mmCIF file of C-alpha atoms and ligand atoms in Angstrom:
data_model
loop_
_atom_site.group_PDB
_atom_site.id
_atom_site.type_symbol
_atom_site.label_atom_id
_atom_site.label_comp_id
_atom_site.label_asym_id
_atom_site.label_seq_id
_atom_site.Cartn_x
_atom_site.Cartn_y
_atom_site.Cartn_z
ATOM 1 C CA MET A 1 -9.862 34.282 13.413
ATOM 2 C CA LYS A 2 -7.098 34.361 10.893
ATOM 3 C CA ASN A 3 -7.912 30.766 9.965
ATOM 4 C CA VAL A 4 -11.577 31.543 9.479
ATOM 5 C CA LYS A 5 -10.690 34.324 7.077
ATOM 6 C CA ARG A 6 -8.312 32.049 5.276
ATOM 7 C CA ARG A 7 -11.001 29.386 4.974
ATOM 8 C CA GLU A 8 -13.451 31.847 3.536
ATOM 9 C CA PHE A 9 -10.767 32.908 1.133
ATOM 10 C CA LEU A 10 -10.166 29.322 0.145
ATOM 11 C CA LYS A 11 -13.865 28.597 -0.172
ATOM 12 C CA SER A 12 -14.329 31.631 -2.373
ATOM 13 C CA GLY A 13 -12.181 29.881 -4.936
ATOM 14 C CA THR A 14 -9.803 32.819 -5.251
ATOM 15 C CA LEU A 15 -6.813 30.589 -4.704
ATOM 16 C CA LEU A 16 -8.083 28.062 -7.205
ATOM 17 C CA GLY A 17 -8.438 30.861 -9.743
ATOM 18 C CA GLY A 18 -4.850 31.844 -9.067
ATOM 19 C CA SER A 19 -3.594 28.314 -9.500
ATOM 20 C CA ALA A 20 -5.533 27.841 -12.695
ATOM 21 C CA LEU A 21 -3.884 30.971 -14.015
ATOM 22 C CA VAL A 22 -0.449 29.605 -13.228
ATOM 23 C CA PHE A 23 -1.258 26.374 -15.016
ATOM 24 C CA GLY A 24 -2.774 28.267 -17.898
ATOM 25 C CA CYS A 25 0.589 29.900 -18.479
ATOM 26 C CA GLY A 26 2.276 26.510 -18.355
ATOM 27 C CA GLN A 27 0.273 24.945 -21.131
ATOM 28 C CA GLN A 28 2.320 23.860 -24.059
ATOM 29 C CA GLN A 29 1.688 25.587 -27.344
ATOM 30 C CA GLN A 30 2.111 24.192 -30.817
ATOM 31 C CA GLY A 31 5.663 24.094 -32.033
ATOM 32 C CA GLU A 32 7.132 24.631 -28.583
ATOM 33 C CA ALA A 33 9.531 22.256 -26.900
ATOM 34 C CA PRO A 34 7.834 19.624 -24.712
ATOM 35 C CA ALA A 35 6.720 20.979 -21.358
ATOM 36 C CA VAL A 36 9.340 18.844 -19.654
ATOM 37 C CA ARG A 37 12.094 20.929 -21.198
ATOM 38 C CA THR A 38 10.618 24.314 -20.372
ATOM 39 C CA ARG A 39 11.461 26.287 -17.271
ATOM 40 C CA GLN A 40 7.801 26.543 -16.387
ATOM 41 C CA THR A 41 7.661 26.664 -12.615
ATOM 42 C CA TYR A 42 4.808 25.606 -10.391
ATOM 43 C CA ASN A 43 4.145 26.999 -6.946
ATOM 44 C CA TRP A 44 2.021 24.647 -4.921
ATOM 45 C CA ASN A 45 0.765 24.311 -1.398
ATOM 46 C CA MET A 46 0.739 21.099 0.623
ATOM 47 C CA VAL A 47 -1.668 21.073 3.545
ATOM 48 C CA THR A 48 -1.062 18.544 6.291
ATOM 49 C CA THR A 49 -2.946 16.984 9.164
ATOM 50 C CA TRP A 50 0.066 17.750 11.405
ATOM 51 C CA PRO A 51 1.009 20.916 13.251
ATOM 52 C CA PRO A 52 3.649 22.936 11.343
ATOM 53 C CA HIS A 53 7.076 21.194 11.227
ATOM 54 C CA PHE A 54 5.764 18.438 13.498
ATOM 55 C CA PRO A 55 8.580 15.960 14.254
ATOM 56 C CA VAL A 56 8.906 13.116 11.748
ATOM 57 C CA MET A 57 5.502 13.371 10.027
ATOM 58 C CA GLY A 58 5.632 17.133 9.494
ATOM 59 C CA GLU A 59 9.386 16.981 8.934
ATOM 60 C CA GLY A 60 8.758 14.284 6.340
ATOM 61 C CA ALA A 61 6.353 16.615 4.547
ATOM 62 C CA ASP A 62 8.963 19.410 4.709
ATOM 63 C CA LYS A 63 11.582 17.031 3.333
ATOM 64 C CA MET A 64 9.366 15.950 0.467
ATOM 65 C CA ALA A 65 9.072 19.599 -0.522
ATOM 66 C CA GLU A 66 12.872 20.018 -0.335
ATOM 67 C CA TRP A 67 13.540 16.869 -2.350
ATOM 68 C CA ILE A 68 10.970 17.848 -4.987
ATOM 69 C CA ASP A 69 12.549 21.296 -5.235
ATOM 70 C CA GLU A 70 16.014 19.783 -5.609
ATOM 71 C CA MET A 71 15.075 17.052 -8.077
ATOM 72 C CA SER A 72 13.063 19.455 -10.217
ATOM 73 C CA GLU A 73 15.804 22.105 -10.048
ATOM 74 C CA GLY A 74 13.307 24.565 -8.651
ATOM 75 C CA ARG A 75 10.556 23.935 -11.207
ATOM 76 C CA LEU A 76 8.124 22.612 -8.599
ATOM 77 C CA LYS A 77 8.083 24.575 -5.377
ATOM 78 C CA ILE A 78 5.894 23.343 -2.581
ATOM 79 C CA SER A 79 4.973 25.354 0.451
ATOM 80 C CA VAL A 80 4.107 23.004 3.314
ATOM 81 C CA ARG A 81 1.298 24.246 5.561
ATOM 82 C CA GLY A 82 0.595 22.755 8.967
ATOM 83 C CA GLY A 83 -2.913 21.873 10.086
ATOM 84 C CA GLY A 84 -4.839 25.079 10.755
ATOM 85 C CA GLU A 85 -2.572 27.292 8.680
ATOM 86 C CA LEU A 86 -4.582 27.146 5.461
ATOM 87 C CA VAL A 87 -7.345 24.760 6.484
ATOM 88 C CA PRO A 88 -8.077 22.880 9.718
ATOM 89 C CA ALA A 89 -6.081 19.636 9.978
ATOM 90 C CA LEU A 90 -8.959 17.299 9.296
ATOM 91 C CA GLU A 91 -10.336 19.338 6.386
ATOM 92 C CA SER A 92 -7.304 18.875 4.176
ATOM 93 C CA PHE A 93 -8.955 16.088 2.174
ATOM 94 C CA ASP A 94 -11.788 18.398 1.096
ATOM 95 C CA ALA A 95 -9.430 21.279 0.351
ATOM 96 C CA VAL A 96 -7.370 19.124 -2.030
ATOM 97 C CA SER A 97 -10.400 17.327 -3.453
ATOM 98 C CA GLN A 98 -12.041 20.648 -4.305
ATOM 99 C CA GLY A 99 -8.857 22.074 -5.778
ATOM 100 C CA ALA A 100 -8.415 24.876 -3.238
ATOM 101 C CA VAL A 101 -5.001 23.347 -2.463
ATOM 102 C CA GLU A 102 -2.852 21.208 -4.749
ATOM 103 C CA MET A 103 -1.706 18.503 -2.342
ATOM 104 C CA GLY A 104 -2.082 17.135 1.163
ATOM 105 C CA HIS A 105 -0.234 14.886 3.595
ATOM 106 C CA GLY A 106 -2.017 12.847 6.246
ATOM 107 C CA VAL A 107 -3.471 9.410 6.939
ATOM 108 C CA ALA A 108 -6.332 7.756 5.049
ATOM 109 C CA TYR A 109 -8.271 6.734 8.160
ATOM 110 C CA TYR A 110 -8.986 10.377 8.908
ATOM 111 C CA TRP A 111 -11.460 10.218 6.004
ATOM 112 C CA ALA A 112 -13.386 7.221 7.351
ATOM 113 C CA GLY A 113 -16.560 9.321 7.577
ATOM 114 C CA LYS A 114 -16.505 9.953 3.822
ATOM 115 C CA ILE A 115 -14.963 6.715 2.542
ATOM 116 C CA PRO A 116 -15.011 3.856 5.064
ATOM 117 C CA ALA A 117 -12.823 1.715 2.750
ATOM 118 C CA ALA A 118 -10.050 4.358 2.903
ATOM 119 C CA GLN A 119 -9.158 2.961 6.312
ATOM 120 C CA PHE A 120 -7.657 -0.152 4.737
ATOM 121 C CA PHE A 121 -4.974 2.094 3.232
ATOM 122 C CA ALA A 122 -3.941 3.328 6.672
ATOM 123 C CA ALA A 123 -4.202 0.644 9.323
ATOM 124 C CA VAL A 124 -6.234 -2.463 10.055
ATOM 125 C CA PRO A 125 -6.398 -3.830 13.615
ATOM 126 C CA PHE A 126 -4.368 -7.043 13.736
ATOM 127 C CA GLY A 127 -3.587 -6.406 10.062
ATOM 128 C CA MET A 128 -0.293 -6.123 8.216
ATOM 129 C CA ASN A 129 2.958 -4.537 9.350
ATOM 130 C CA ALA A 130 4.801 -1.772 7.478
ATOM 131 C CA GLN A 131 6.767 -4.113 5.250
ATOM 132 C CA GLN A 132 3.647 -6.082 4.351
ATOM 133 C CA MET A 133 1.591 -2.921 3.742
ATOM 134 C CA ASN A 134 4.249 -1.649 1.357
ATOM 135 C CA SER A 135 4.254 -5.012 -0.408
ATOM 136 C CA TRP A 136 0.485 -4.943 -0.802
ATOM 137 C CA LEU A 137 0.489 -1.360 -2.088
ATOM 138 C CA TYR A 138 3.455 -1.541 -4.437
ATOM 139 C CA SER A 139 3.414 -5.170 -5.534
ATOM 140 C CA GLY A 140 0.059 -6.639 -4.576
ATOM 141 C CA GLY A 141 -2.424 -4.375 -6.366
ATOM 142 C CA GLY A 142 -3.234 -2.233 -3.309
ATOM 143 C CA LEU A 143 -2.193 1.082 -4.830
ATOM 144 C CA ALA A 144 -4.411 0.575 -7.911
ATOM 145 C CA LEU A 145 -7.403 -0.058 -5.624
ATOM 146 C CA TRP A 146 -6.547 3.043 -3.610
ATOM 147 C CA GLU A 147 -6.403 5.146 -6.793
ATOM 148 C CA GLU A 148 -9.764 3.751 -7.867
ATOM 149 C CA LEU A 149 -11.268 4.554 -4.468
ATOM 150 C CA TYR A 150 -10.054 8.175 -4.478
ATOM 151 C CA ALA A 151 -10.799 8.881 -8.188
ATOM 152 C CA PRO A 152 -14.394 10.060 -7.551
ATOM 153 C CA PHE A 153 -12.921 12.556 -5.082
ATOM 154 C CA ASN A 154 -10.644 13.958 -7.720
ATOM 155 C CA LEU A 155 -7.543 12.767 -5.877
ATOM 156 C CA VAL A 156 -4.399 10.824 -6.711
ATOM 157 C CA PRO A 157 -3.155 9.012 -3.569
ATOM 158 C CA MET A 158 0.245 7.496 -2.864
ATOM 159 C CA PRO A 159 2.061 6.126 0.201
ATOM 160 C CA ALA A 160 4.260 8.793 1.803
ATOM 161 C CA GLY A 161 5.361 7.543 5.191
ATOM 162 C CA ASN A 162 4.865 4.835 7.771
ATOM 163 C CA THR A 163 5.304 4.880 11.534
ATOM 164 C CA GLY A 164 5.973 1.151 11.834
ATOM 165 C CA MET A 165 4.413 -0.797 14.700
ATOM 166 C CA GLN A 166 2.711 1.533 17.156
ATOM 167 C CA MET A 167 2.130 1.340 20.903
ATOM 168 C CA GLY A 168 -1.215 0.493 22.493
ATOM 169 C CA GLY A 169 -1.491 3.900 24.111
ATOM 170 C CA TRP A 170 -1.603 5.927 27.314
ATOM 171 C CA PHE A 171 -4.195 5.144 29.948
ATOM 172 C CA ASN A 172 -5.144 6.581 33.291
ATOM 173 C CA ARG A 173 -6.564 3.291 34.458
ATOM 174 C CA LYS A 174 -5.339 -0.283 34.255
ATOM 175 C CA ILE A 175 -6.800 -2.537 31.607
ATOM 176 C CA ASN A 176 -6.929 -5.980 33.195
ATOM 177 C CA THR A 177 -9.925 -7.344 31.328
ATOM 178 C CA ALA A 178 -11.928 -6.222 28.295
ATOM 179 C CA ASP A 179 -14.560 -4.922 30.747
ATOM 180 C CA ASP A 180 -12.124 -2.198 31.780
ATOM 181 C CA LEU A 181 -12.592 -0.699 28.304
ATOM 182 C CA LYS A 182 -16.271 -0.047 29.031
ATOM 183 C CA GLY A 183 -17.041 3.646 29.201
ATOM 184 C CA LEU A 184 -13.456 4.519 28.321
ATOM 185 C CA LYS A 185 -13.183 7.797 26.406
ATOM 186 C CA MET A 186 -10.230 7.171 24.169
ATOM 187 C CA ARG A 187 -8.665 9.093 21.326
ATOM 188 C CA ILE A 188 -8.233 6.483 18.623
ATOM 189 C CA PRO A 189 -8.707 6.800 14.864
ATOM 190 C CA GLY A 190 -9.726 4.395 12.134
ATOM 191 C CA LEU A 191 -11.009 0.869 12.492
ATOM 192 C CA GLY A 192 -9.460 0.635 15.947
ATOM 193 C CA ALA A 193 -12.093 3.173 17.028
ATOM 194 C CA ASN A 194 -14.869 0.812 15.924
ATOM 195 C CA VAL A 195 -13.244 -1.975 17.930
ATOM 196 C CA ILE A 196 -13.102 0.187 21.080
ATOM 197 C CA LYS A 197 -16.751 1.063 20.509
ATOM 198 C CA LYS A 198 -17.636 -2.629 20.324
ATOM 199 C CA ALA A 199 -15.814 -3.112 23.611
ATOM 200 C CA GLY A 200 -18.149 -0.525 25.146
ATOM 201 C CA GLY A 201 -15.736 2.391 25.011
ATOM 202 C CA ALA A 202 -16.287 5.854 23.551
ATOM 203 C CA PRO A 203 -13.727 6.523 20.804
ATOM 204 C CA VAL A 204 -12.909 10.114 19.848
ATOM 205 C CA LEU A 205 -11.040 11.342 16.781
ATOM 206 C CA THR A 206 -8.781 14.298 17.468
ATOM 207 C CA ALA A 207 -5.964 15.699 15.357
ATOM 208 C CA GLY A 208 -2.491 15.314 16.883
ATOM 209 C CA GLY A 209 -2.195 18.920 17.991
ATOM 210 C CA GLU A 210 -5.166 18.723 20.371
ATOM 211 C CA ILE A 211 -4.688 15.408 22.148
ATOM 212 C CA TYR A 212 -2.444 16.545 25.007
ATOM 213 C CA THR A 213 -4.842 19.215 26.229
ATOM 214 C CA ASN A 214 -7.822 16.857 25.971
ATOM 215 C CA LEU A 215 -6.073 14.208 28.044
ATOM 216 C CA GLU A 216 -4.798 16.730 30.557
ATOM 217 C CA ARG A 217 -8.257 18.216 31.044
ATOM 218 C CA GLY A 218 -9.924 14.814 31.323
ATOM 219 C CA VAL A 219 -11.943 15.250 28.118
ATOM 220 C CA ILE A 220 -10.531 11.810 27.293
ATOM 221 C CA ASP A 221 -9.313 9.019 29.619
ATOM 222 C CA ALA A 222 -6.838 7.495 27.226
ATOM 223 C CA THR A 223 -5.109 8.075 23.937
ATOM 224 C CA GLU A 224 -3.138 6.102 21.489
ATOM 225 C CA TRP A 225 -0.623 8.015 19.461
ATOM 226 C CA VAL A 226 2.408 6.549 17.693
ATOM 227 C CA GLY A 227 5.331 4.952 19.506
ATOM 228 C CA PRO A 228 7.939 5.725 22.180
ATOM 229 C CA TYR A 229 9.898 8.324 20.197
ATOM 230 C CA HIS A 230 6.979 10.444 19.108
ATOM 231 C CA ASP A 231 4.944 9.870 22.263
ATOM 232 C CA TYR A 232 7.899 11.112 24.319
ATOM 233 C CA LEU A 233 8.010 14.300 22.274
ATOM 234 C CA MET A 234 4.265 14.715 22.819
ATOM 235 C CA GLY A 235 4.835 14.497 26.571
ATOM 236 C CA PHE A 236 2.026 12.060 27.340
ATOM 237 C CA HIS A 237 4.060 10.513 30.173
ATOM 238 C CA ARG A 238 3.456 13.698 32.154
ATOM 239 C CA ILE A 239 -0.317 13.213 32.180
ATOM 240 C CA ALA A 240 -0.983 9.470 31.896
ATOM 241 C CA LYS A 241 -0.072 6.652 34.272
ATOM 242 C CA TYR A 242 0.166 3.552 32.120
ATOM 243 C CA TYR A 243 1.773 2.938 28.755
ATOM 244 C CA TYR A 244 0.409 -0.191 27.078
ATOM 245 C CA TYR A 245 1.704 -2.354 24.245
ATOM 246 C CA PRO A 246 1.344 -3.646 21.582
ATOM 247 C CA GLY A 247 -0.375 -1.323 19.096
ATOM 248 C CA TRP A 248 -2.889 -3.964 18.028
ATOM 249 C CA HIS A 249 -4.860 -1.331 16.139
ATOM 250 C CA GLU A 250 -1.983 0.070 14.035
ATOM 251 C CA PRO A 251 0.660 -2.520 13.198
ATOM 252 C CA GLY A 252 2.151 -0.474 10.328
ATOM 253 C CA PRO A 253 0.049 2.557 9.439
ATOM 254 C CA VAL A 254 0.651 4.164 6.072
ATOM 255 C CA LEU A 255 0.785 7.930 5.668
ATOM 256 C CA GLU A 256 -0.531 9.304 2.421
ATOM 257 C CA LEU A 257 0.165 12.025 -0.079
ATOM 258 C CA ILE A 258 -2.899 13.170 -1.987
ATOM 259 C CA VAL A 259 -2.723 15.317 -5.109
ATOM 260 C CA ASN A 260 -5.622 17.057 -6.789
ATOM 261 C CA LYS A 261 -6.253 15.181 -10.046
ATOM 262 C CA GLN A 262 -6.458 18.213 -12.367
ATOM 263 C CA MET A 263 -3.301 19.691 -10.848
ATOM 264 C CA TRP A 264 -1.578 16.313 -11.201
ATOM 265 C CA ASP A 265 -2.633 16.045 -14.862
ATOM 266 C CA SER A 266 -1.347 19.559 -15.522
ATOM 267 C CA LEU A 267 2.206 18.571 -14.580
ATOM 268 C CA PRO A 268 4.769 17.298 -17.084
ATOM 269 C CA LYS A 269 5.543 13.598 -16.658
ATOM 270 C CA ASP A 270 8.939 14.157 -15.083
ATOM 271 C CA LEU A 271 7.491 16.316 -12.302
ATOM 272 C CA GLN A 272 4.847 13.664 -11.638
ATOM 273 C CA MET A 273 7.606 11.074 -11.295
ATOM 274 C CA ILE A 274 9.579 13.407 -9.044
ATOM 275 C CA ILE A 275 6.570 13.622 -6.705
ATOM 276 C CA ARG A 276 6.291 9.814 -6.683
ATOM 277 C CA VAL A 277 9.987 9.390 -5.953
ATOM 278 C CA ALA A 278 9.865 11.970 -3.142
ATOM 279 C CA SER A 279 6.859 10.299 -1.560
ATOM 280 C CA ASP A 280 8.518 6.865 -1.777
ATOM 281 C CA ARG A 281 11.594 8.339 -0.154
ATOM 282 C CA ALA A 282 9.446 9.892 2.595
ATOM 283 C CA ASN A 283 7.935 6.463 3.126
ATOM 284 C CA ILE A 284 11.379 4.966 3.806
ATOM 285 C CA TRP A 285 12.682 7.987 5.693
ATOM 286 C CA MET A 286 9.848 8.160 8.221
ATOM 287 C CA LEU A 287 9.851 4.443 8.925
ATOM 288 C CA SER A 288 13.633 4.599 9.452
ATOM 289 C CA GLU A 289 13.340 7.569 11.815
ATOM 290 C CA PHE A 290 10.838 5.786 14.026
ATOM 291 C CA GLU A 291 12.569 2.424 13.929
ATOM 292 C CA SER A 292 15.954 3.924 14.773
ATOM 293 C CA LYS A 293 14.727 5.973 17.749
ATOM 294 C CA ASN A 294 11.886 4.017 19.354
ATOM 295 C CA ASN A 295 13.937 1.870 21.676
ATOM 296 C CA THR A 296 16.156 4.737 22.862
ATOM 297 C CA TYR A 297 13.062 6.679 23.854
ATOM 298 C CA LEU A 298 11.322 3.655 25.336
ATOM 299 C CA LYS A 299 14.300 3.288 27.676
ATOM 300 C CA LYS A 300 14.170 7.000 28.500
ATOM 301 C CA LEU A 301 10.463 6.739 29.313
ATOM 302 C CA VAL A 302 10.965 3.763 31.570
ATOM 303 C CA THR A 303 14.227 4.668 33.301
ATOM 304 C CA GLU A 304 14.118 8.471 33.442
ATOM 305 C CA GLU A 305 10.386 9.176 33.432
ATOM 306 C CA LYS A 306 9.423 6.077 35.444
ATOM 307 C CA VAL A 307 6.601 5.207 33.092
ATOM 308 C CA ASN A 308 4.565 2.072 33.912
ATOM 309 C CA LEU A 309 5.107 -0.002 30.818
ATOM 310 C CA LEU A 310 2.500 -2.763 30.566
ATOM 311 C CA LYS A 311 1.509 -5.394 28.053
ATOM 312 C CA PHE A 312 -2.195 -5.774 27.376
ATOM 313 C CA PRO A 313 -3.193 -9.078 28.962
ATOM 314 C CA ASP A 314 -3.749 -11.875 26.432
ATOM 315 C CA VAL A 315 -7.433 -12.038 27.395
ATOM 316 C CA VAL A 316 -7.800 -8.383 26.387
ATOM 317 C CA LEU A 317 -5.927 -8.837 23.112
ATOM 318 C CA SER A 318 -7.934 -11.900 22.102
ATOM 319 C CA LYS A 319 -11.173 -10.094 22.907
ATOM 320 C CA LEU A 320 -10.046 -7.095 20.845
ATOM 321 C CA LYS A 321 -9.137 -9.468 18.019
ATOM 322 C CA SER A 322 -12.606 -11.002 17.982
ATOM 323 C CA TYR A 323 -14.200 -7.527 18.047
ATOM 324 C CA ALA A 324 -11.927 -6.527 15.149
ATOM 325 C CA ASP A 325 -13.128 -9.541 13.149
ATOM 326 C CA GLU A 326 -16.723 -8.508 13.827
ATOM 327 C CA VAL A 327 -16.027 -4.914 12.780
ATOM 328 C CA LEU A 328 -14.495 -6.068 9.501
ATOM 329 C CA ALA A 329 -17.301 -8.554 8.812
ATOM 330 C CA GLU A 330 -20.013 -5.937 9.388
ATOM 331 C CA MET A 331 -18.219 -3.287 7.395
ATOM 332 C CA THR A 332 -17.625 -5.483 4.371
ATOM 333 C CA GLU A 333 -21.189 -6.783 4.482
ATOM 334 C CA GLN A 334 -22.649 -3.290 4.327
ATOM 335 C CA ASP A 335 -20.249 -1.597 1.935
ATOM 336 C CA PRO A 336 -19.362 -3.086 -1.488
ATOM 337 C CA GLN A 337 -16.288 -0.816 -1.817
ATOM 338 C CA ALA A 338 -15.000 -1.957 1.544
ATOM 339 C CA ARG A 339 -15.661 -5.562 0.554
ATOM 340 C CA LYS A 340 -13.694 -5.226 -2.662
ATOM 341 C CA VAL A 341 -10.691 -3.616 -0.966
ATOM 342 C CA PHE A 342 -10.794 -5.948 2.001
ATOM 343 C CA GLU A 343 -10.859 -9.037 -0.247
ATOM 344 C CA SER A 344 -7.581 -7.905 -1.786
ATOM 345 C CA PHE A 345 -6.148 -6.924 1.611
ATOM 346 C CA ASP A 346 -7.171 -10.164 3.260
ATOM 347 C CA LYS A 347 -5.912 -12.409 0.465
ATOM 348 C CA PHE A 348 -2.584 -10.601 0.557
ATOM 349 C CA ARG A 349 -2.437 -10.752 4.353
ATOM 350 C CA LYS A 350 -2.886 -14.523 4.208
ATOM 351 C CA ASP A 351 -0.192 -14.867 1.542
ATOM 352 C CA VAL A 352 2.439 -12.811 3.347
ATOM 353 C CA GLY A 353 1.323 -14.300 6.644
ATOM 354 C CA GLY A 354 2.024 -17.770 5.306
ATOM 355 C CA TRP A 355 5.518 -16.677 4.354
ATOM 356 C CA ALA A 356 6.064 -14.927 7.703
ATOM 357 C CA GLU A 357 5.214 -18.175 9.515
ATOM 358 C CA VAL A 358 8.325 -19.845 8.164
ATOM 359 C CA SER A 359 10.496 -16.727 7.938
ATOM 360 C CA GLU A 360 10.363 -13.845 10.414
ATOM 361 C CA LYS A 361 8.049 -15.338 13.003
ATOM 362 C CA VAL A 362 10.366 -18.289 13.575
ATOM 363 C CA TYR A 363 13.453 -16.150 13.219
ATOM 364 C CA TYR A 364 12.333 -13.622 15.854
ATOM 365 C CA SER A 365 11.539 -16.297 18.377
ATOM 366 C CA PHE A 366 15.187 -17.437 18.267
ATOM 367 C CA ALA A 367 17.142 -14.341 17.275
ATOM 368 C CA GLU A 368 18.900 -12.850 20.260
ATOM 369 C CA ILE A 369 17.700 -9.385 21.195
ATOM 370 C CA PRO A 370 20.641 -7.482 22.671
ATOM 371 C CA ALA A 371 19.780 -5.902 26.003
HETATM 372 CA CA1 LIG B 1 -1.841 6.023 16.144
#
């Protein structure tokens, strides 16, 4: 009930009025020192699609707020709000777009219903890994396309985290052929959901905080989540029999920071740069957290929790790959925005893929993996 009241409060625009007042005070007047040199302070909220202080993703949001506070010497204070605290998890895009909240942290594929092309800035099935996604965004024109895509929604987006390669997910039945996906109720977001649908399954989008209960109660038969470290913390091994790999649907999903455009424009340049630096640091920090802990927790799951760790059979993966190609072809045919973004994505994927063929792909097949 508290949330409902809070939502009404937010919708009433009271908070926006309050923020506008704060910014009003911060406006530079003639003859004054530049805004960057004033002690004008800004008190902002960051809504997230994660439960409060959620490991890694929520922690990353908390850290961004700490880093921004420290770098700005207290001039920009950000209060991080978990999903449901100010607005429901999957309504954070609207809250920031409408200016009820200054910034939000989440993943672009959660907004697929509003902007199908946004999904390319999160994860593409059989697409690019974390390193390649970062290269596309920072050095391959991806970020400019993302900014263009979010501009009509009054939002400035930027990468602010990555989970690295994910796992295929938790299942309560074995997937031996693509036919075993028929009728499967699976929690899976983004373009991967469209692929599961093509395979005859029933994809469901649920925010992180609700998945466990849904799987436990049989509302869903399967769920993907992140990788061994985070999945262990979520406890899925207690309620699902099989843990499949690889995460064909999310090879390097990007987390995003979105900032309301007017609020962004109201900041002095140095505070804008501080936000960018903090979100870049969050991008590295989260990826490092996952990469450093995944194998430790994979071993724990297998040896201590006796999880059945299984690789999707090649026949299943190649079927999923052909469904993914169909999903992308249909999407880009119907939606000019998606076509434009995908053309850039796909060209870049081919370029970095060509390089990977003679670099990492060959290297990994011969590099010794310590036991
Ligand atoms: Ca996932």
